[in-house]
């Protein structure tokens, strides 16, 4: 093992473990780095290599460290860390060639284990690149004197050649559902999302997060931006400060199904991994498949494991009528913690809340928000006691939750059933991939009012005070600064090409998530569209295609060899083929002279001709002067050469 | 010119029976200006072959019997104090001859071996600050016993590389053996030999050998062989560039012996065992077996 390939191997091992630094405990990562640096030093100072005894104690230490961090050896984290520690220890034990193989294979396992933590396009590209370096190490140690660059090139070619086969196996290999105990522990990685309660103020930090929540791909029409309300949990209980969910099971059974009209929007929803089992469908979802279910609040929930990224097919209608409400639902929706204060009652009276129709009162209230000195801001002042009253009369600054909470509260004071709905509003359209991206920044809260003959109707008080919030995207960069929110009319945060580039990248990532990472759940659908329905046909196709690729590759390789042949040799091969029927076949080690000798002994009657052809061939291929006339003469000789029919007849 | 070589070969074949191919290789080695190493068990005619060639070529010839106590001075010569002139005068050793037969070279200690091998490499001898050129042409034919025999110091790879070819003689076939047993004594026969190829002719031939043509197709084959030895796992290390040059010049001499002015793959195949065998695997004596994988796997055309 020479120094260079050792350095190369150590560096690629270091590169493979590097992304794991975010996943494994610092103590273990430190241990591994120590082992790696130790080995690096030993490249130049071999006398510092540990003895077997020290190595034994290091191994014990590694085990103790591992157990102190995980207390067991099962599961994703402990298993991966075990491999990393073993890799680090094995580095110190490289003595013979087989140790290098072992280290390389361990490194491949560690590289694969990265996918247990992250499946993004970037990490995949990274792992592929590092695997290329590892393969290059294998190439170097398997041949004498190979330049690093040549080895890398060979490794890259090997990877490229493996891609078609890998793609076919990826597409066709049957996916087996992982048993429960193999499911990865992802609890320590809490997902930020909507909370199940709302206390005006609690949603503010959410608004600034660019984290992706879900993507939507519409099959037909796309709803206008103003109508993109993605329904999440409905909060109908309040204690005056907090708004919380109530179980809908008490009235679910009696809820009448909504009547829908207008255009049906069908779409595919790709949810990122969530902590809660909420699925944010466009208002109002009507058709969906298992494992989805709808609560009495028309919210969709996933009955199974929500911690994995999943894809759903949903159809929604923007125009709907939920009709009657049950008694319990009605009671829940006018619930107030205590008798409202006189100041509030006075405001409701002033806006004709008690003496006009509900629609008129809603309009009055929205006008009140619009005309009075109300402002939309993401950094409102704190409102500790009596938040609704201080918001309505003193501070008058807030964001969606404040407006929705105040609106619903005032509705309830006027005995109109109302509730707060949280979810997401809007979403950015990716023109490259034709899909909608909804991020945490799109989190929103609005109100829902029950009206006679119309059922539950959505009212968004935020739209009244800051219509731009609904019609356009927020300029997220400015949100942190506080104060008034400025809406970016042209949305020209980035120059055009940069925006285009970003969209391209988002699209690539979306396609990657959808078609590669999430493929297991799509496999049966995808294959069905090609007429592959059951396991047996799947395996048949798999074997047929793998066989086909093998044949194609071998034809390609054979063909490639033939291409480089010079015309003289090709003519000579024709000559050899003419001799073939007599059983005379030139072997690969035979030169023309040796073959001619064999041929003349076997076919004495052709001896003269064979010798002439051989001499001409030798002259053309190896001789000092090769003229065109000689070549033509040789070509004619070969063309003229013919075996005696008599001889053929005998055989 | 060809007549000389034919006579040379014919005469040699009368002395050493049934070894036409080996004798041809030995002559080929001389034409390519290489030194020759003959490796075999005692008594198969190594010394006789060297002796015969020297006689036929009419070269000044000296034999050095290597023993375990031989010293460099015994080979190179030494300065001896002359009582009359009261000076040290250099008395050249046996190495100052056109043809040197180093018999049983691996019985000497490495120190004595390297004295000879350095002389071979540089074509001159430096003793006590003075440089003495060796005569021209200068050939060394060394013989060695297989290294498994008692009392041998195997030559290291770096020194084996100085020999263009290593050949094994092997036992004669029954027919040749019978002729040998019934025939005259070899010593007498050698003594009666006349010069068949005078040194001036030999030097002319050596000139012509370098001019033998090597086409691109042939160089491709030659490089394919070299690459194969470097990439294959059969050999601990591949052929060096010097070995490649040696292979080519030996093949040229072989083509010349065959009266061709261009090298063909068969020439390379013919000299490959002797040229590459000891360079690829020093310890093994069966050169044919060592290069068999190369010939099998590298296509000749």
GROMACS .gro file of C-alpha atoms in nm, chain B residues 21-163:
model
  143
  672UNK     CA    1   1.644  -2.293  -3.005
  673UNK     CA    2   1.855  -2.211  -2.699
  674UNK     CA    3   2.166  -2.156  -2.906
  675UNK     CA    4   1.971  -1.929  -3.135
  676UNK     CA    5   1.855  -1.733  -2.833
  677UNK     CA    6   2.212  -1.704  -2.706
  678UNK     CA    7   2.331  -1.571  -3.043
  679UNK     CA    8   2.032  -1.339  -3.058
  680UNK     CA    9   2.133  -1.203  -2.717
  681UNK     CA   10   2.482  -1.130  -2.841
  682UNK     CA   11   2.349  -0.958  -3.153
  683UNK     CA   12   2.132  -0.738  -2.935
  684UNK     CA   13   2.441  -0.644  -2.732
  685UNK     CA   14   2.305  -0.803  -2.421
  686UNK     CA   15   2.460  -1.011  -2.152
  687UNK     CA   16   2.341  -1.363  -2.110
  688UNK     CA   17   2.256  -1.557  -1.800
  689UNK     CA   18   2.233  -1.933  -1.825
  690UNK     CA   19   2.059  -2.094  -1.538
  691UNK     CA   20   2.047  -2.467  -1.487
  692UNK     CA   21   2.170  -2.752  -1.277
  693UNK     CA   22   2.540  -2.845  -1.315
  694UNK     CA   23   2.644  -3.060  -1.608
  695UNK     CA   24   2.391  -2.975  -1.876
  696UNK     CA   25   2.641  -2.786  -2.090
  697UNK     CA   26   2.630  -2.426  -1.969
  698UNK     CA   27   3.004  -2.382  -1.975
  699UNK     CA   28   3.037  -2.572  -2.300
  700UNK     CA   29   2.791  -2.335  -2.466
  701UNK     CA   30   2.979  -2.027  -2.345
  702UNK     CA   31   3.308  -2.178  -2.449
  703UNK     CA   32   3.177  -2.270  -2.794
  704UNK     CA   33   3.040  -1.923  -2.860
  705UNK     CA   34   3.366  -1.757  -2.760
  706UNK     CA   35   3.557  -1.984  -2.987
  707UNK     CA   36   3.323  -1.939  -3.282
  708UNK     CA   37   3.325  -1.562  -3.246
  709UNK     CA   38   3.698  -1.546  -3.214
  710UNK     CA   39   3.684  -1.331  -2.906
  711UNK     CA   40   3.941  -1.301  -2.631
  712UNK     CA   41   3.793  -1.521  -2.374
  713UNK     CA   42   3.848  -1.572  -2.004
  714UNK     CA   43   3.661  -1.775  -1.756
  715UNK     CA   44   3.612  -1.675  -1.395
  716UNK     CA   45   3.508  -1.948  -1.162
  717UNK     CA   46   3.307  -1.784  -0.886
  718UNK     CA   47   3.347  -1.930  -0.543
  719UNK     CA   48   3.231  -1.813  -0.208
  720UNK     CA   49   3.574  -1.668  -0.125
  721UNK     CA   50   3.635  -1.481  -0.449
  722UNK     CA   51   3.714  -1.110  -0.406
  723UNK     CA   52   3.644  -0.815  -0.635
  724UNK     CA   53   4.017  -0.785  -0.701
  725UNK     CA   54   4.016  -1.140  -0.837
  726UNK     CA   55   3.774  -1.024  -1.103
  727UNK     CA   56   3.875  -0.666  -1.175
  728UNK     CA   57   4.246  -0.684  -1.116
  729UNK     CA   58   4.471  -0.504  -0.869
  730UNK     CA   59   4.773  -0.275  -0.843
  731UNK     CA   60   5.081  -0.467  -0.748
  732UNK     CA   61   5.410  -0.317  -0.626
  733UNK     CA   62   5.685  -0.367  -0.879
  734UNK     CA   63   6.021  -0.419  -0.708
  735UNK     CA   64   6.222  -0.304  -1.011
  736UNK     CA   65   6.045   0.017  -1.103
  737UNK     CA   66   5.946   0.090  -0.742
  738UNK     CA   67   5.589   0.169  -0.849
  739UNK     CA   68   5.249   0.019  -0.831
  740UNK     CA   69   5.143  -0.122  -1.166
  741UNK     CA   70   4.790  -0.227  -1.251
  742UNK     CA   71   4.746  -0.589  -1.335
  743UNK     CA   72   4.412  -0.620  -1.516
  744UNK     CA   73   4.187  -0.897  -1.396
  745UNK     CA   74   4.001  -1.152  -1.605
  746UNK     CA   75   3.721  -0.905  -1.669
  747UNK     CA   76   3.940  -0.727  -1.926
  748UNK     CA   77   3.845  -0.966  -2.202
  749UNK     CA   78   3.597  -0.944  -2.487
  750UNK     CA   79   3.407  -1.239  -2.360
  751UNK     CA   80   3.390  -1.326  -1.995
  752UNK     CA   81   3.238  -1.644  -1.870
  753UNK     CA   82   3.131  -1.595  -1.512
  754UNK     CA   83   3.080  -1.948  -1.400
  755UNK     CA   84   2.842  -2.018  -1.113
  756UNK     CA   85   2.801  -1.649  -1.041
  757UNK     CA   86   2.557  -1.712  -0.758
  758UNK     CA   87   2.813  -1.901  -0.558
  759UNK     CA   88   3.006  -1.578  -0.493
  760UNK     CA   89   2.924  -1.330  -0.223
  761UNK     CA   90   2.718  -1.024  -0.320
  762UNK     CA   91   3.029  -0.805  -0.302
  763UNK     CA   92   3.208  -1.001  -0.572
  764UNK     CA   93   2.891  -1.032  -0.778
  765UNK     CA   94   2.835  -0.660  -0.782
  766UNK     CA   95   3.193  -0.594  -0.889
  767UNK     CA   96   3.127  -0.781  -1.210
  768UNK     CA   97   2.779  -0.645  -1.259
  769UNK     CA   98   2.896  -0.286  -1.224
  770UNK     CA   99   3.163  -0.348  -1.485
  771UNK     CA  100   2.893  -0.491  -1.712
  772UNK     CA  101   2.670  -0.192  -1.669
  773UNK     CA  102   2.927   0.081  -1.715
  774UNK     CA  103   3.163  -0.083  -1.964
  775UNK     CA  104   3.459   0.035  -1.757
  776UNK     CA  105   3.638  -0.040  -1.433
  777UNK     CA  106   3.754   0.217  -1.181
  778UNK     CA  107   4.027   0.110  -0.945
  779UNK     CA  108   4.211   0.341  -0.708
  780UNK     CA  109   4.082   0.649  -0.882
  781UNK     CA  110   4.181   0.540  -1.229
  782UNK     CA  111   3.933   0.437  -1.492
  783UNK     CA  112   4.015   0.156  -1.729
  784UNK     CA  113   3.785   0.096  -2.024
  785UNK     CA  114   3.677  -0.258  -2.098
  786UNK     CA  115   3.741  -0.401  -2.444
  787UNK     CA  116   3.481  -0.391  -2.718
  788UNK     CA  117   3.276  -0.589  -2.784
  789UNK     CA  118   3.225  -0.693  -2.426
  790UNK     CA  119   3.006  -0.986  -2.339
  791UNK     CA  120   2.938  -1.156  -2.017
  792UNK     CA  121   2.791  -1.499  -2.015
  793UNK     CA  122   2.712  -1.591  -1.660
  794UNK     CA  123   2.594  -1.926  -1.546
  795UNK     CA  124   2.417  -1.992  -1.225
  796UNK     CA  125   2.283  -2.288  -1.037
  797UNK     CA  126   1.917  -2.288  -0.940
  798UNK     CA  127   1.893  -2.094  -0.617
  799UNK     CA  128   1.756  -2.390  -0.425
  800UNK     CA  129   2.098  -2.555  -0.442
  801UNK     CA  130   2.326  -2.540  -0.143
  802UNK     CA  131   2.580  -2.258  -0.115
  803UNK     CA  132   2.422  -2.001  -0.343
  804UNK     CA  133   2.360  -1.628  -0.306
  805UNK     CA  134   2.067  -1.550  -0.539
  806UNK     CA  135   2.117  -1.243  -0.754
  807UNK     CA  136   1.879  -0.961  -0.658
  808UNK     CA  137   1.618  -0.842  -0.910
  809UNK     CA  138   1.809  -0.522  -0.980
  810UNK     CA  139   2.113  -0.722  -1.091
  811UNK     CA  140   1.914  -0.980  -1.283
  812UNK     CA  141   1.785  -0.686  -1.483
  813UNK     CA  142   2.139  -0.631  -1.619
  814UNK     CA  143   2.112  -0.953  -1.815
   0.00000   0.00000   0.00000
